[in-house]
């Protein structure tokens, strides 16, 4: 009996630790945003709508939508934008496409009917062309309205915008807006949803490490200048570092892996200076955790060592890192090292937690707090808090066992 309780308690504790060590993105939300943008593009094509802007994930809107009270949805004028209800993440995208096929010109006329601009218009809220920010949340324990588990907040417009249309031979994007590869209109200084979400989660991770080390972490913000520098670096077949650079490098296969912090045993990559040919080393599981860096930009290219190359600035010299202790994932204190050559590249280190915990996370898949919305969504919840709770549960079960 005691052994069974101990095993159960251990499994429970492992589950909590697995969650506590997870810094996953809301991949389902990113997929929903991608579907919304595809529907917006098709609607612009179908009805000749001009200036249909691309929706990009926004942290400020995310914080706002996370605080919404599901018991009483606010009026649009009380929000930082307008909202669109969706059935769920699994089938919501398909339903958006079906709704577009059913959409008629008469439905779009509601954009120009400004008698009640604050009224919720379910069929066209996600087609408001001047909206360019979005954040969604899915309720795990119920619905916002019957049949709708997801609410997406779109901004910055708080009222329906009047539609403008373009002639078949005229540009679909006007003024400062430019047409992107996906056929939507964007401003030149905008990033992508997955990158902005990565920066947000990375900032949270940096703050946690800083607290453990009695430090203060600067907030990283996306930089258009660093994005340009990253693209220029990749275009150079020799991958030489410019003399006047004000950045350092990290690289990884996925944004999730870009949250891995190894103060000891980090993999090292090296590049040469363009003027002196001197080699400069970068520790790619540490660079993004230098707390004095304030800017970041990432690009994805097939010809790079890993899928993503990120530049962090404005510091370019060797710097002091956080000192939180951990065990290298590859079981050795000797770091892997890669040069920018045609030689075969060493593989990226495995995740820093055991395989059984990876399996647990994949099977579990629950990204939301069951107490939502009064609780904090799981991707924003403090891992330290969950660890303390799991430890107390573990200790209680052991104590109760020995009393029997």
Short mmCIF file of C-alpha atoms in Angstrom, two decimals:
data_model
loop_
_atom_site.label_atom_id
_atom_site.label_comp_id
_atom_site.label_asym_id
_atom_site.label_seq_id
_atom_site.Cartn_x
_atom_site.Cartn_y
_atom_site.Cartn_z
CA UNK A 1 0.00 0.00 0.00
CA UNK A 2 2.77 2.41 0.97
CA UNK A 3 4.70 1.56 -2.17
CA UNK A 4 1.64 2.19 -4.38
CA UNK A 5 1.05 5.58 -2.78
CA UNK A 6 4.70 6.50 -3.20
CA UNK A 7 4.63 5.47 -6.85
CA UNK A 8 1.45 7.48 -7.42
CA UNK A 9 2.94 10.47 -5.67
CA UNK A 10 6.11 10.19 -7.73
CA UNK A 11 4.17 10.03 -10.97
CA UNK A 12 2.16 13.06 -9.88
CA UNK A 13 5.32 14.95 -9.01
CA UNK A 14 6.92 14.04 -12.34
CA UNK A 15 3.84 15.35 -14.13
CA UNK A 16 4.02 18.66 -12.33
CA UNK A 17 7.75 18.97 -12.98
CA UNK A 18 7.12 18.26 -16.65
CA UNK A 19 4.63 21.10 -16.82
CA UNK A 20 6.89 23.37 -14.79
CA UNK A 21 9.79 22.84 -17.19
CA UNK A 22 7.64 23.45 -20.27
CA UNK A 23 7.89 26.79 -22.06
CA UNK A 24 5.72 25.87 -25.03
CA UNK A 25 4.03 28.30 -27.35
CA UNK A 26 0.33 28.31 -27.97
CA UNK A 27 0.80 26.54 -31.29
CA UNK A 28 -2.95 26.07 -31.69
CA UNK A 29 -3.47 29.80 -31.43
CA UNK A 30 -0.77 30.45 -34.03
CA UNK A 31 -2.55 28.03 -36.37
CA UNK A 32 -5.83 29.87 -35.81
CA UNK A 33 -4.17 33.21 -36.62
CA UNK A 34 -2.74 31.70 -39.79
CA UNK A 35 -6.22 30.49 -40.80
CA UNK A 36 -7.71 33.92 -40.11
CA UNK A 37 -5.12 35.56 -42.33
CA UNK A 38 -5.78 33.09 -45.14
CA UNK A 39 -9.52 33.78 -44.90
CA UNK A 40 -8.87 37.55 -44.92
CA UNK A 41 -6.75 37.18 -48.06
CA UNK A 42 -9.43 35.12 -49.83
CA UNK A 43 -12.13 37.62 -48.80
CA UNK A 44 -10.03 40.48 -50.21
CA UNK A 45 -9.67 38.56 -53.49
CA UNK A 46 -13.35 37.62 -53.64
CA UNK A 47 -14.76 41.08 -52.97
CA UNK A 48 -11.90 43.33 -54.15
CA UNK A 49 -11.27 44.75 -50.68
CA UNK A 50 -8.38 47.21 -50.47
CA UNK A 51 -5.87 47.48 -47.61
CA UNK A 52 -6.73 44.13 -46.01
CA UNK A 53 -4.02 44.00 -43.36
CA UNK A 54 -2.24 40.97 -41.97
CA UNK A 55 -3.07 39.98 -38.38
CA UNK A 56 -0.06 39.60 -36.08
CA UNK A 57 -0.08 38.23 -32.51
CA UNK A 58 0.16 40.97 -29.89
CA UNK A 59 1.21 40.54 -26.26
CA UNK A 60 -0.80 43.53 -25.01
CA UNK A 61 -3.97 42.12 -26.54
CA UNK A 62 -3.09 38.70 -25.11
CA UNK A 63 -2.83 40.11 -21.60
CA UNK A 64 -6.16 41.86 -22.12
CA UNK A 65 -8.05 38.86 -23.49
CA UNK A 66 -6.65 36.62 -20.73
CA UNK A 67 -8.38 38.83 -18.16
CA UNK A 68 -11.82 38.74 -19.77
CA UNK A 69 -14.67 37.48 -17.61
CA UNK A 70 -16.38 34.62 -19.42
CA UNK A 71 -19.55 35.15 -17.36
CA UNK A 72 -20.20 38.52 -18.98
CA UNK A 73 -18.63 39.42 -22.31
CA UNK A 74 -17.87 43.16 -22.47
CA UNK A 75 -19.22 45.43 -25.13
CA UNK A 76 -16.85 46.16 -28.04
CA UNK A 77 -16.32 49.76 -26.85
CA UNK A 78 -15.00 48.38 -23.54
CA UNK A 79 -12.27 46.36 -25.25
CA UNK A 80 -8.88 47.13 -26.76
CA UNK A 81 -10.42 46.33 -30.12
CA UNK A 82 -13.23 43.98 -31.16
CA UNK A 83 -13.70 40.25 -30.68
CA UNK A 84 -14.58 37.24 -32.81
CA UNK A 85 -15.96 34.03 -31.27
CA UNK A 86 -14.75 30.71 -32.71
CA UNK A 87 -16.05 27.20 -32.07
CA UNK A 88 -12.68 25.75 -31.00
CA UNK A 89 -9.09 25.57 -32.20
CA UNK A 90 -9.51 22.13 -33.81
CA UNK A 91 -12.42 22.92 -36.15
CA UNK A 92 -12.62 26.71 -35.93
CA UNK A 93 -10.34 27.29 -38.91
CA UNK A 94 -12.43 25.04 -41.15
CA UNK A 95 -15.58 26.83 -40.06
CA UNK A 96 -14.05 30.21 -40.95
CA UNK A 97 -13.46 29.00 -44.52
CA UNK A 98 -16.99 27.63 -44.73
CA UNK A 99 -18.37 30.95 -43.48
CA UNK A 100 -16.42 32.78 -46.20
CA UNK A 101 -17.99 30.60 -48.91
CA UNK A 102 -21.43 31.53 -47.56
CA UNK A 103 -20.61 35.26 -47.34
CA UNK A 104 -22.48 37.59 -49.70
CA UNK A 105 -22.08 41.25 -50.65
CA UNK A 106 -25.14 42.00 -48.55
CA UNK A 107 -23.26 40.85 -45.44
CA UNK A 108 -20.36 43.19 -46.25
CA UNK A 109 -22.78 46.11 -46.46
CA UNK A 110 -22.85 46.04 -42.66
CA UNK A 111 -19.36 47.58 -42.73
CA UNK A 112 -20.88 50.71 -44.24
CA UNK A 113 -23.90 50.73 -41.94
CA UNK A 114 -22.64 52.90 -39.11
CA UNK A 115 -25.97 53.26 -37.29
CA UNK A 116 -24.70 50.91 -34.60
CA UNK A 117 -20.92 50.53 -35.15
CA UNK A 118 -20.43 48.91 -31.73
CA UNK A 119 -22.74 45.97 -32.43
CA UNK A 120 -21.06 42.57 -32.66
CA UNK A 121 -21.12 41.22 -36.23
CA UNK A 122 -20.22 37.55 -36.05
CA UNK A 123 -19.79 36.85 -39.77
CA UNK A 124 -17.48 39.78 -40.54
CA UNK A 125 -15.59 40.73 -37.35
CA UNK A 126 -12.45 38.88 -38.49
CA UNK A 127 -12.65 40.60 -41.91
CA UNK A 128 -12.35 44.16 -40.58
CA UNK A 129 -9.53 45.27 -42.96
CA UNK A 130 -7.84 47.82 -40.71
CA UNK A 131 -7.27 45.35 -37.88
CA UNK A 132 -3.64 44.18 -37.71
CA UNK A 133 -3.27 42.75 -34.19
CA UNK A 134 -4.81 39.63 -32.66
CA UNK A 135 -4.72 37.40 -29.58
CA UNK A 136 -6.94 34.42 -28.72
CA UNK A 137 -7.70 32.23 -25.73
CA UNK A 138 -9.64 28.96 -25.49
CA UNK A 139 -11.66 28.07 -22.43
CA UNK A 140 -10.91 24.60 -21.14
CA UNK A 141 -13.91 24.33 -18.81
CA UNK A 142 -16.81 25.68 -20.82
CA UNK A 143 -17.81 28.16 -23.51
CA UNK A 144 -17.88 31.93 -23.92
CA UNK A 145 -21.27 31.52 -25.54
CA UNK A 146 -23.07 28.27 -26.41
CA UNK A 147 -20.96 26.51 -29.01
CA UNK A 148 -17.95 28.84 -28.79
CA UNK A 149 -14.87 27.95 -26.71
CA UNK A 150 -12.43 30.44 -28.31
CA UNK A 151 -12.48 34.21 -28.28
CA UNK A 152 -10.08 36.23 -30.43
CA UNK A 153 -9.48 39.90 -29.72
CA UNK A 154 -8.63 41.99 -32.80
CA UNK A 155 -7.22 45.50 -32.75
CA UNK A 156 -6.56 48.36 -32.85
CA UNK A 157 -9.95 49.35 -34.29
CA UNK A 158 -12.84 49.48 -31.82
CA UNK A 159 -15.47 50.01 -34.52
CA UNK A 160 -16.18 48.40 -37.87
CA UNK A 161 -14.23 50.16 -40.60
CA UNK A 162 -15.84 51.28 -43.84
CA UNK A 163 -14.70 49.13 -46.72
CA UNK A 164 -12.77 50.53 -49.65
CA UNK A 165 -12.37 48.53 -52.83
CA UNK A 166 -9.71 48.52 -55.51
CA UNK A 167 -10.05 48.11 -59.25
CA UNK A 168 -8.70 44.85 -60.75
CA UNK A 169 -5.68 46.66 -62.22
CA UNK A 170 -4.96 48.77 -59.13
CA UNK A 171 -2.72 47.96 -56.13
CA UNK A 172 -4.56 46.30 -53.26
CA UNK A 173 -2.36 48.04 -50.67
CA UNK A 174 -2.13 51.84 -50.47
CA UNK A 175 -0.23 54.54 -48.60
CA UNK A 176 2.49 53.08 -46.32
CA UNK A 177 1.13 49.53 -46.65
CA UNK A 178 2.95 46.99 -48.83
CA UNK A 179 1.70 43.65 -50.12
CA UNK A 180 3.48 40.72 -48.47
CA UNK A 181 4.18 37.26 -49.89
CA UNK A 182 0.80 36.03 -48.66
CA UNK A 183 -1.16 38.74 -50.47
CA UNK A 184 -2.04 40.81 -47.39
CA UNK A 185 -1.02 44.37 -46.55
CA UNK A 186 1.63 45.06 -43.91
CA UNK A 187 3.86 47.81 -42.68
CA UNK A 188 7.58 47.39 -43.19
CA UNK A 189 8.35 47.42 -39.47
CA UNK A 190 6.19 44.44 -38.48
CA UNK A 191 7.41 41.01 -37.38
CA UNK A 192 5.73 37.58 -37.50
CA UNK A 193 3.35 36.14 -34.90
CA UNK A 194 5.53 33.18 -33.93
CA UNK A 195 8.61 35.37 -33.46
CA UNK A 196 6.75 37.89 -31.31
CA UNK A 197 5.33 35.08 -29.19
CA UNK A 198 8.86 33.64 -28.83
CA UNK A 199 10.22 37.00 -27.67
CA UNK A 200 7.41 37.30 -25.12
CA UNK A 201 8.04 33.83 -23.66
CA UNK A 202 11.81 34.37 -23.77
CA UNK A 203 11.44 37.58 -21.78
CA UNK A 204 9.49 35.67 -19.15
CA UNK A 205 12.24 33.02 -19.05
CA UNK A 206 14.94 35.71 -18.70
CA UNK A 207 13.06 37.31 -15.80
CA UNK A 208 12.80 33.98 -13.98
CA UNK A 209 16.54 33.33 -14.38
CA UNK A 210 17.35 36.87 -13.29
CA UNK A 211 15.29 36.48 -10.10
CA UNK A 212 17.09 33.24 -9.22
CA UNK A 213 20.42 35.01 -9.62
CA UNK A 214 19.46 38.27 -7.92
CA UNK A 215 19.71 40.19 -11.20
CA UNK A 216 17.44 42.31 -13.37
CA UNK A 217 16.75 41.34 -16.98
CA UNK A 218 16.27 43.93 -19.70
CA UNK A 219 13.22 43.38 -21.90
CA UNK A 220 14.04 42.21 -25.41
CA UNK A 221 12.20 43.96 -28.24
CA UNK A 222 12.11 43.04 -31.91
CA UNK A 223 14.47 45.12 -34.06
CA UNK A 224 14.07 45.81 -37.77
CA UNK A 225 17.76 46.77 -37.95
CA UNK A 226 18.85 43.42 -36.53
CA UNK A 227 16.57 41.60 -38.95
CA UNK A 228 18.27 43.37 -41.83
CA UNK A 229 21.69 42.55 -40.37
CA UNK A 230 20.71 38.86 -40.05
CA UNK A 231 19.59 38.68 -43.67
CA UNK A 232 22.79 40.37 -44.83
CA UNK A 233 24.87 37.92 -42.76
CA UNK A 234 23.13 34.94 -44.36
CA UNK A 235 23.55 36.33 -47.86
CA UNK A 236 27.31 36.29 -47.41
CA UNK A 237 28.48 32.83 -48.57
CA UNK A 238 31.43 33.02 -46.14
CA UNK A 239 29.25 34.17 -43.21
CA UNK A 240 31.83 36.76 -42.15
CA UNK A 241 31.15 39.08 -39.21
CA UNK A 242 31.14 42.77 -40.14
CA UNK A 243 33.69 44.99 -38.43
CA UNK A 244 31.10 47.35 -36.96
CA UNK A 245 28.62 44.76 -35.71
CA UNK A 246 26.72 45.44 -32.48
CA UNK A 247 25.19 42.00 -32.03
CA UNK A 248 25.81 38.40 -31.09
CA UNK A 249 24.41 35.17 -32.55
CA UNK A 250 22.25 32.28 -31.41
CA UNK A 251 20.66 29.55 -33.50
CA UNK A 252 18.16 26.70 -33.02
CA UNK A 253 15.79 24.35 -34.84
CA UNK A 254 12.57 25.64 -33.25
CA UNK A 255 11.48 28.53 -31.09
CA UNK A 256 10.85 26.09 -28.27
CA UNK A 257 14.47 24.94 -28.43
CA UNK A 258 15.47 28.59 -28.39
CA UNK A 259 14.30 28.72 -24.76
CA UNK A 260 16.86 26.14 -23.63
CA UNK A 261 19.38 27.60 -21.17
CA UNK A 262 22.70 25.80 -20.57
CA UNK A 263 25.13 27.89 -18.51
CA UNK A 264 27.59 25.00 -18.75
CA UNK A 265 28.16 22.81 -21.79
CA UNK A 266 26.39 25.01 -24.31
CA UNK A 267 27.03 24.19 -27.95
CA UNK A 268 29.46 26.64 -29.55
CA UNK A 269 29.40 27.99 -33.09
CA UNK A 270 32.14 30.18 -34.54
CA UNK A 271 32.41 32.76 -37.31
CA UNK A 272 35.33 34.84 -38.57
CA UNK A 273 35.70 38.61 -38.59
CA UNK A 274 35.66 40.07 -42.09
CA UNK A 275 38.67 42.35 -41.49
CA UNK A 276 41.03 40.24 -39.34
CA UNK A 277 39.70 36.69 -40.00
CA UNK A 278 39.84 36.24 -36.22
CA UNK A 279 37.38 33.62 -34.99
CA UNK A 280 34.55 34.66 -32.65
CA UNK A 281 32.64 32.04 -30.64
CA UNK A 282 28.98 32.11 -29.66
CA UNK A 283 27.36 29.77 -27.10
CA UNK A 284 23.93 29.22 -28.55
CA UNK A 285 22.18 28.04 -25.37
CA UNK A 286 23.43 31.12 -23.47
CA UNK A 287 23.48 34.09 -25.83
CA UNK A 288 19.75 34.86 -25.54
CA UNK A 289 20.04 34.92 -21.73
CA UNK A 290 22.60 37.70 -21.49
CA UNK A 291 20.45 40.04 -19.46
CA UNK A 292 21.88 43.31 -20.82
CA UNK A 293 20.84 42.64 -24.40
CA UNK A 294 17.75 44.65 -25.31
CA UNK A 295 17.07 43.85 -29.00
CA UNK A 296 16.50 40.68 -31.00
CA UNK A 297 15.49 39.56 -34.47
CA UNK A 298 15.25 36.07 -35.97
CA UNK A 299 15.17 34.85 -39.55
CA UNK A 300 14.50 31.40 -40.95
CA UNK A 301 16.68 30.10 -43.75
CA UNK A 302 17.30 26.60 -45.15
CA UNK A 303 20.97 27.23 -45.81
CA UNK A 304 21.73 28.02 -42.18
CA UNK A 305 23.14 25.55 -39.62
CA UNK A 306 19.80 25.40 -37.82
CA UNK A 307 16.44 26.63 -39.05
CA UNK A 308 16.53 29.91 -37.13
CA UNK A 309 19.30 32.47 -36.83
CA UNK A 310 18.77 35.17 -34.21
CA UNK A 311 20.85 38.28 -33.57
CA UNK A 312 20.85 39.94 -30.15
CA UNK A 313 22.15 43.44 -29.45
CA UNK A 314 23.50 45.95 -28.72
CA UNK A 315 26.41 44.11 -27.02
CA UNK A 316 28.97 42.53 -29.37
CA UNK A 317 31.78 41.53 -27.01
CA UNK A 318 32.22 38.50 -24.74
CA UNK A 319 29.88 39.00 -21.83
CA UNK A 320 29.02 37.54 -18.43
CA UNK A 321 26.07 35.19 -18.37
CA UNK A 322 23.64 34.04 -15.72
CA UNK A 323 25.04 31.32 -13.47
CA UNK A 324 22.04 29.07 -12.84
CA UNK A 325 23.42 25.51 -12.60
CA UNK A 326 22.11 22.73 -14.80
CA UNK A 327 23.40 19.50 -16.31
CA UNK A 328 24.28 19.53 -20.03
CA UNK A 329 21.77 17.53 -22.06
CA UNK A 330 24.47 15.53 -23.84
CA UNK A 331 25.97 14.32 -20.53
CA UNK A 332 29.32 16.05 -20.87
CA UNK A 333 30.81 19.35 -19.79
CA UNK A 334 32.64 19.54 -23.13
CA UNK A 335 30.58 21.77 -25.40
CA UNK A 336 29.90 20.91 -29.03
CA UNK A 337 31.48 23.32 -31.49
CA UNK A 338 30.59 24.22 -35.07
CA UNK A 339 32.38 26.47 -37.54
CA UNK A 340 30.80 28.14 -40.56
CA UNK A 341 32.26 25.75 -43.13
CA UNK A 342 31.01 23.04 -45.45
CA UNK A 343 31.89 20.41 -42.86
CA UNK A 344 29.12 18.25 -41.45
CA UNK A 345 27.38 20.05 -38.61
CA UNK A 346 27.03 18.46 -35.20
CA UNK A 347 23.39 17.90 -34.24
CA UNK A 348 21.62 20.22 -31.84
CA UNK A 349 21.61 18.95 -28.23
CA UNK A 350 18.63 16.96 -27.07
CA UNK A 351 16.06 18.65 -24.79
CA UNK A 352 17.17 19.12 -21.22
CA UNK A 353 14.55 16.82 -19.70
CA UNK A 354 14.24 13.00 -19.97
CA UNK A 355 12.41 11.30 -22.81
CA UNK A 356 9.62 10.09 -20.55
CA UNK A 357 8.80 13.67 -19.67
CA UNK A 358 8.71 14.61 -23.33
CA UNK A 359 6.22 11.80 -23.88
CA UNK A 360 4.20 13.05 -20.95
CA UNK A 361 3.97 16.54 -22.41
CA UNK A 362 2.99 15.27 -25.83
CA UNK A 363 0.29 13.01 -24.45
CA UNK A 364 -1.04 15.59 -22.04
CA UNK A 365 -1.42 18.45 -24.50
CA UNK A 366 -3.51 20.55 -22.09
CA UNK A 367 -2.30 24.10 -22.56
CA UNK A 368 -4.92 25.79 -20.43
CA UNK A 369 -5.57 26.17 -16.76
CA UNK A 370 -8.69 24.33 -15.66
CA UNK A 371 -9.63 27.24 -13.41
CA UNK A 372 -9.67 29.67 -16.34
CA UNK A 373 -10.53 32.49 -16.57
CA UNK A 374 -9.95 33.36 -12.90
CA UNK A 375 -6.59 31.58 -13.12
CA UNK A 376 -3.66 32.32 -15.40
CA UNK A 377 -3.33 30.46 -18.74
CA UNK A 378 -0.80 27.66 -18.48
CA UNK A 379 1.65 29.15 -20.97
CA UNK A 380 1.85 32.25 -18.72
CA UNK A 381 1.71 30.53 -15.36
CA UNK A 382 4.77 30.53 -13.10
CA UNK A 383 6.58 27.16 -13.24
CA UNK A 384 7.92 27.82 -9.73
CA UNK A 385 4.41 28.02 -8.32
CA UNK A 386 3.43 24.70 -9.86
CA UNK A 387 6.57 23.05 -8.55
CA UNK A 388 5.86 24.24 -4.98
CA UNK A 389 2.30 22.90 -5.21
CA UNK A 390 3.49 19.54 -6.53
CA UNK A 391 6.13 19.26 -3.81
CA UNK A 392 3.56 19.94 -1.07
CA UNK A 393 1.22 17.31 -2.54
CA UNK A 394 4.10 14.84 -2.72
CA UNK A 395 5.11 15.48 0.90
CA UNK A 396 1.53 15.18 2.13
CA UNK A 397 0.98 11.82 0.43
CA UNK A 398 4.17 10.39 1.93
CA UNK A 399 3.23 11.65 5.39
CA UNK A 400 -0.29 10.24 5.11
CA UNK A 401 1.09 6.88 4.03
CA UNK A 402 3.30 6.48 7.10
CA UNK A 403 0.44 7.40 9.43
CA UNK A 404 -1.54 4.35 8.23
#
